[in-house]
XYZ file of C-alpha atoms in Angstrom:
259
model
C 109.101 83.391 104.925
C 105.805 82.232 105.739
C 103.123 81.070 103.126
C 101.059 83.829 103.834
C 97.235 83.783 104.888
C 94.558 81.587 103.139
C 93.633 82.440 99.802
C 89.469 82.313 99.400
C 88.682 78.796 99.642
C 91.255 77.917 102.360
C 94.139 77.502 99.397
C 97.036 78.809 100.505
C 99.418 80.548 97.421
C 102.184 79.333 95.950
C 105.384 80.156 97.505
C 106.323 83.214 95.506
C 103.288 83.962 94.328
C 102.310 86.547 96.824
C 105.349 88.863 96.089
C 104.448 88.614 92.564
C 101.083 89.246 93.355
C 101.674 92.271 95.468
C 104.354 93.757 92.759
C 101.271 93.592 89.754
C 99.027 94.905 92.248
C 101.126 98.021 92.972
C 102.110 98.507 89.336
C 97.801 98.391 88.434
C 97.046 101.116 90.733
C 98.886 103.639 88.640
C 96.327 102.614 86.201
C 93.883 105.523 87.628
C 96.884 108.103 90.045
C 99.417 109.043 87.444
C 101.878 109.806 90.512
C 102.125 108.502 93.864
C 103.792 107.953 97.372
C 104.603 104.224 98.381
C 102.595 105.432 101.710
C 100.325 106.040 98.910
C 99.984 102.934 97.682
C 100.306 101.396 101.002
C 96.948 102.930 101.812
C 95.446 101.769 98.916
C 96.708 98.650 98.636
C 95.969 97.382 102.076
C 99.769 96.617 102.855
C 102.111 98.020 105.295
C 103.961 100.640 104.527
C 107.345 98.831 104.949
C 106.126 96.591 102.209
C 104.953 99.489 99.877
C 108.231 100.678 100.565
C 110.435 97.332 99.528
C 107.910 96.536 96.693
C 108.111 99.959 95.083
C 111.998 100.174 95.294
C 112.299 97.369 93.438
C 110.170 98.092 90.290
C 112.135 101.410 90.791
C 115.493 99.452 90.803
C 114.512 97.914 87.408
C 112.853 100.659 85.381
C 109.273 99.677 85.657
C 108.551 102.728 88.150
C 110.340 105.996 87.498
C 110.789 108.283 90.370
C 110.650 112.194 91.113
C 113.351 113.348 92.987
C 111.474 116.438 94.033
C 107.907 115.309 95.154
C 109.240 111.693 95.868
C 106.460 110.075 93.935
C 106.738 107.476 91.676
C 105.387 106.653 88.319
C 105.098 103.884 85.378
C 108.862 104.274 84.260
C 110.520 103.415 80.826
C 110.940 100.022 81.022
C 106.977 99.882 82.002
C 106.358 101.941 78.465
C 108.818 99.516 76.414
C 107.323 96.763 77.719
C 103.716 98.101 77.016
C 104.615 98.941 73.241
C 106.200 96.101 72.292
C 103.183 93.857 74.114
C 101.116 96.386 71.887
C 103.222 95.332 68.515
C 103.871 91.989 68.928
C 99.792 91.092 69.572
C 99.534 93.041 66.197
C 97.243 96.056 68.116
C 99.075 98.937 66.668
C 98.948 97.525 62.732
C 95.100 97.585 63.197
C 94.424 101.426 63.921
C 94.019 102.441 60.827
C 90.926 99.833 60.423
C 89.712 101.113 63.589
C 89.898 105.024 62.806
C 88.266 104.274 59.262
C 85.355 102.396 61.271
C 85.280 106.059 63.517
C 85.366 108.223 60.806
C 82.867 106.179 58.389
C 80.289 106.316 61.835
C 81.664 109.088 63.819
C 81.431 107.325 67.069
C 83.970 106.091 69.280
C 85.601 103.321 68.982
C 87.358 100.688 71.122
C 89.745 97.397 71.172
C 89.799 95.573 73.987
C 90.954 92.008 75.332
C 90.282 89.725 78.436
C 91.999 90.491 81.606
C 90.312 87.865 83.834
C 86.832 88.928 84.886
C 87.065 92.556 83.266
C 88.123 93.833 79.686
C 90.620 96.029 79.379
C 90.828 98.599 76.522
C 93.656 98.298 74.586
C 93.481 101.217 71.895
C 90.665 103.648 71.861
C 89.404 106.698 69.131
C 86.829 108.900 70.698
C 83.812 109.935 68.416
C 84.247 113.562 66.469
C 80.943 114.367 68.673
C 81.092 116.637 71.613
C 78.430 114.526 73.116
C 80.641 111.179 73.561
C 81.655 108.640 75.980
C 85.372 108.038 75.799
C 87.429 105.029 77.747
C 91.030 105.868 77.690
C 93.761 102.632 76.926
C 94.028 100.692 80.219
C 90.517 101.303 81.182
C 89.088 97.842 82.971
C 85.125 96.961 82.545
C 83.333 94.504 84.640
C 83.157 91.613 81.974
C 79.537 91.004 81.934
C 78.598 94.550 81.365
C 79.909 96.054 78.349
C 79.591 94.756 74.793
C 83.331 93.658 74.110
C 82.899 91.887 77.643
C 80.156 89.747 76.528
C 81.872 88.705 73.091
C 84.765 88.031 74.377
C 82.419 85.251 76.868
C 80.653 84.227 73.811
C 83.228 83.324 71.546
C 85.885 82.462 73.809
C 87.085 79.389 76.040
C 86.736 80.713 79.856
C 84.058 81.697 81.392
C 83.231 84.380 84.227
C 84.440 82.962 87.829
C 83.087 85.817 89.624
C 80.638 84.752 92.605
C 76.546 85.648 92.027
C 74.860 87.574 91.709
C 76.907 89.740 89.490
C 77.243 93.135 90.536
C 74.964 95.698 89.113
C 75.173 99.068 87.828
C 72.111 100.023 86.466
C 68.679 98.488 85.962
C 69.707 96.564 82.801
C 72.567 94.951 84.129
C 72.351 91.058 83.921
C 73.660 89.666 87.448
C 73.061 86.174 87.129
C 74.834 83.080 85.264
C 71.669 82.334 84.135
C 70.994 85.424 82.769
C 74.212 85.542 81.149
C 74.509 82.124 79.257
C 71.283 83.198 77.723
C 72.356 86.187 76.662
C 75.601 84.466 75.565
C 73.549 82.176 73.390
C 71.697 84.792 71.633
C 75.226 86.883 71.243
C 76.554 83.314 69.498
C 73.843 83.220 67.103
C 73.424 86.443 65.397
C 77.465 86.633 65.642
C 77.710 90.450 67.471
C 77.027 91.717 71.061
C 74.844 94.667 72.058
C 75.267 96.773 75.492
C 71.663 98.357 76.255
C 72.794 100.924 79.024
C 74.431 97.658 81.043
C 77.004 99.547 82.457
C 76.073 103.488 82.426
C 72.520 104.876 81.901
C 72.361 106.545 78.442
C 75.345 104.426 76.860
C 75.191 101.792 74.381
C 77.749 99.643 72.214
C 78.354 97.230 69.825
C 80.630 94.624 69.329
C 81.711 91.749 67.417
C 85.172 89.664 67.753
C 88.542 89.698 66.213
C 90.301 86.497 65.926
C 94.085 85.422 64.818
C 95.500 83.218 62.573
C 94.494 80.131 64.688
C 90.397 81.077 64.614
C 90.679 82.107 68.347
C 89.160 84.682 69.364
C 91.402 87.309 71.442
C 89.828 90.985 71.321
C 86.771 92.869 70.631
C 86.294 95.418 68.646
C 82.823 97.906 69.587
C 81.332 101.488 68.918
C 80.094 103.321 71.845
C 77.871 105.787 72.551
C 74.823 107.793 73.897
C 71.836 105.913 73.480
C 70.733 109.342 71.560
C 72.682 108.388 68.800
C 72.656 104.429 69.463
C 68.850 103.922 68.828
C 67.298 100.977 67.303
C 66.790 102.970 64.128
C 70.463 103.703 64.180
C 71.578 100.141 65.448
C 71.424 98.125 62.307
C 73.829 100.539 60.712
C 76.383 100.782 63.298
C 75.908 96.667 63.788
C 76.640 96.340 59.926
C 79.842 98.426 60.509
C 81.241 96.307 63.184
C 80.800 93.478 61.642
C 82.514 95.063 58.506
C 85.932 96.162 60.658
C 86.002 92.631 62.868
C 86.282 91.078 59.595
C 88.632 93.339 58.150
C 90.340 92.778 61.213
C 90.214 89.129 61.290
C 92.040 89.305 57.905
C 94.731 91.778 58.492
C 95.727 89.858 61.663
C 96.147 86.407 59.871
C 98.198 88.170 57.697
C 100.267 89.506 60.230
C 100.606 86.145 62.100
């Protein structure tokens, strides 16, 4: 089998790699289509549909995609779900909801876990505020890193740093979109020990966050409240700051314990 074409940079992957590549790239776009067509996916993905077809069948043949016999579409199948609940157990995510819905209910905003997944974060548990004006990010939602609040405490008190090319893509007039820009930010995140979003990512959003480490002092998730800036203003901010720094400690603890 061939190598496969250049990778950016004129690297050529890893024999393997590409199949492996292609089979986590069809299982991510059920992350937003519940059910789909390997044509589908073959659209989406960029790939032929011959290889949509050969990919799909075998996550099929092995439980990660389930499969309607009527419409012919696939989705995320059981062994996808196991998979996904005992990742969820083992990292300790699922002993820590009850901090998390204590820090919604003592606020009533909503409130979200999330980890590092390369240059994004992606939300690992989420409680949505008891407001009916709210913004809510489902589990499996994926933020640009350098845009949201966990994002930006997860660079500031952890080891890697963003890889993505400048200037950083912007998605509304706060948005930092430089590495300069960042690292300063980062600093300032470092220093007072928590990590504020000021409409970064959507207009009339904010968040804070703070980290949540393990056993070993490293820092592997992020724990925020989010909401409209109506709610999030700098009278308000202090208040919601003190209670994330409350839970991430709380948090801290319980997780040690659990390691």
């Amino acid at each position: 089998m061939p190598a496969g074409p250049p990778e950016p940079g004129g690297h050529r992957p890893k024999p393997g790699t590409q199949t492996v590549d292609r089979s986590v790239a069809v299982l991510r776009t059920f992350e937003d289509a519940a059910r789909q067509t390997p044509t589908e996916i073959a659209h989406r993905l960029g790939l032929s549909v011959s290889t949509a077809h050969r990919i799909v069948h075998a996550l099929h043949a092995t439980g990660m995609l389930g499969r309607d016999p009527q419409t012919e579409r696939y989705f995320l199948g059981p062994t996808a779900a196991i998979l996904g609940r005992l990742a969820l157990e083992r990292m300790g995510t699922t002993l820590l909801q009850p901090e998390l819905t204590a820090l919604r209910d003592g606020t009533g905003e909503a409130v979200s876990l999330g980890v590092r997944a390369g240059d994004e974060v992606a939300v690992l548990l989420h409680l949505p505020s008891t407001h009916p004006l709210r913004y809510d990010q489902p589990p499996g939602d994926r933020n640009p890193i350098h845009t949201c609040a966990m994002g930006k405490t997860l660079l500031a008190f952890g080891d890697d740093q963003v890889a993505m090319d400048e200037p950083y893509r912007r998605f509304t007039p706060s948005t930092l979109t430089t590495r300069a820009e960042l690292e300063a930010e980062l600093a300032r995140i470092r220093e007072r020990g928590y990590s504020v979003n000021d409409e970064e990512r959507l207009a009339g959003v904010r968040a804070v966050a703070a980290p949540v480490r393990d056993g070993a002092g490293r820092t592997f998730a992020a724990v925020a409240l989010q909401g409209p800036s109506v709610r999030f203003g700098d009278d308000r901010m202090p208040e919601l700051t003190e209670a994330v720094l409350k839970a991430a400690t709380r948090l801290t603890d319980l997780h040690r314990h659990l390691s």
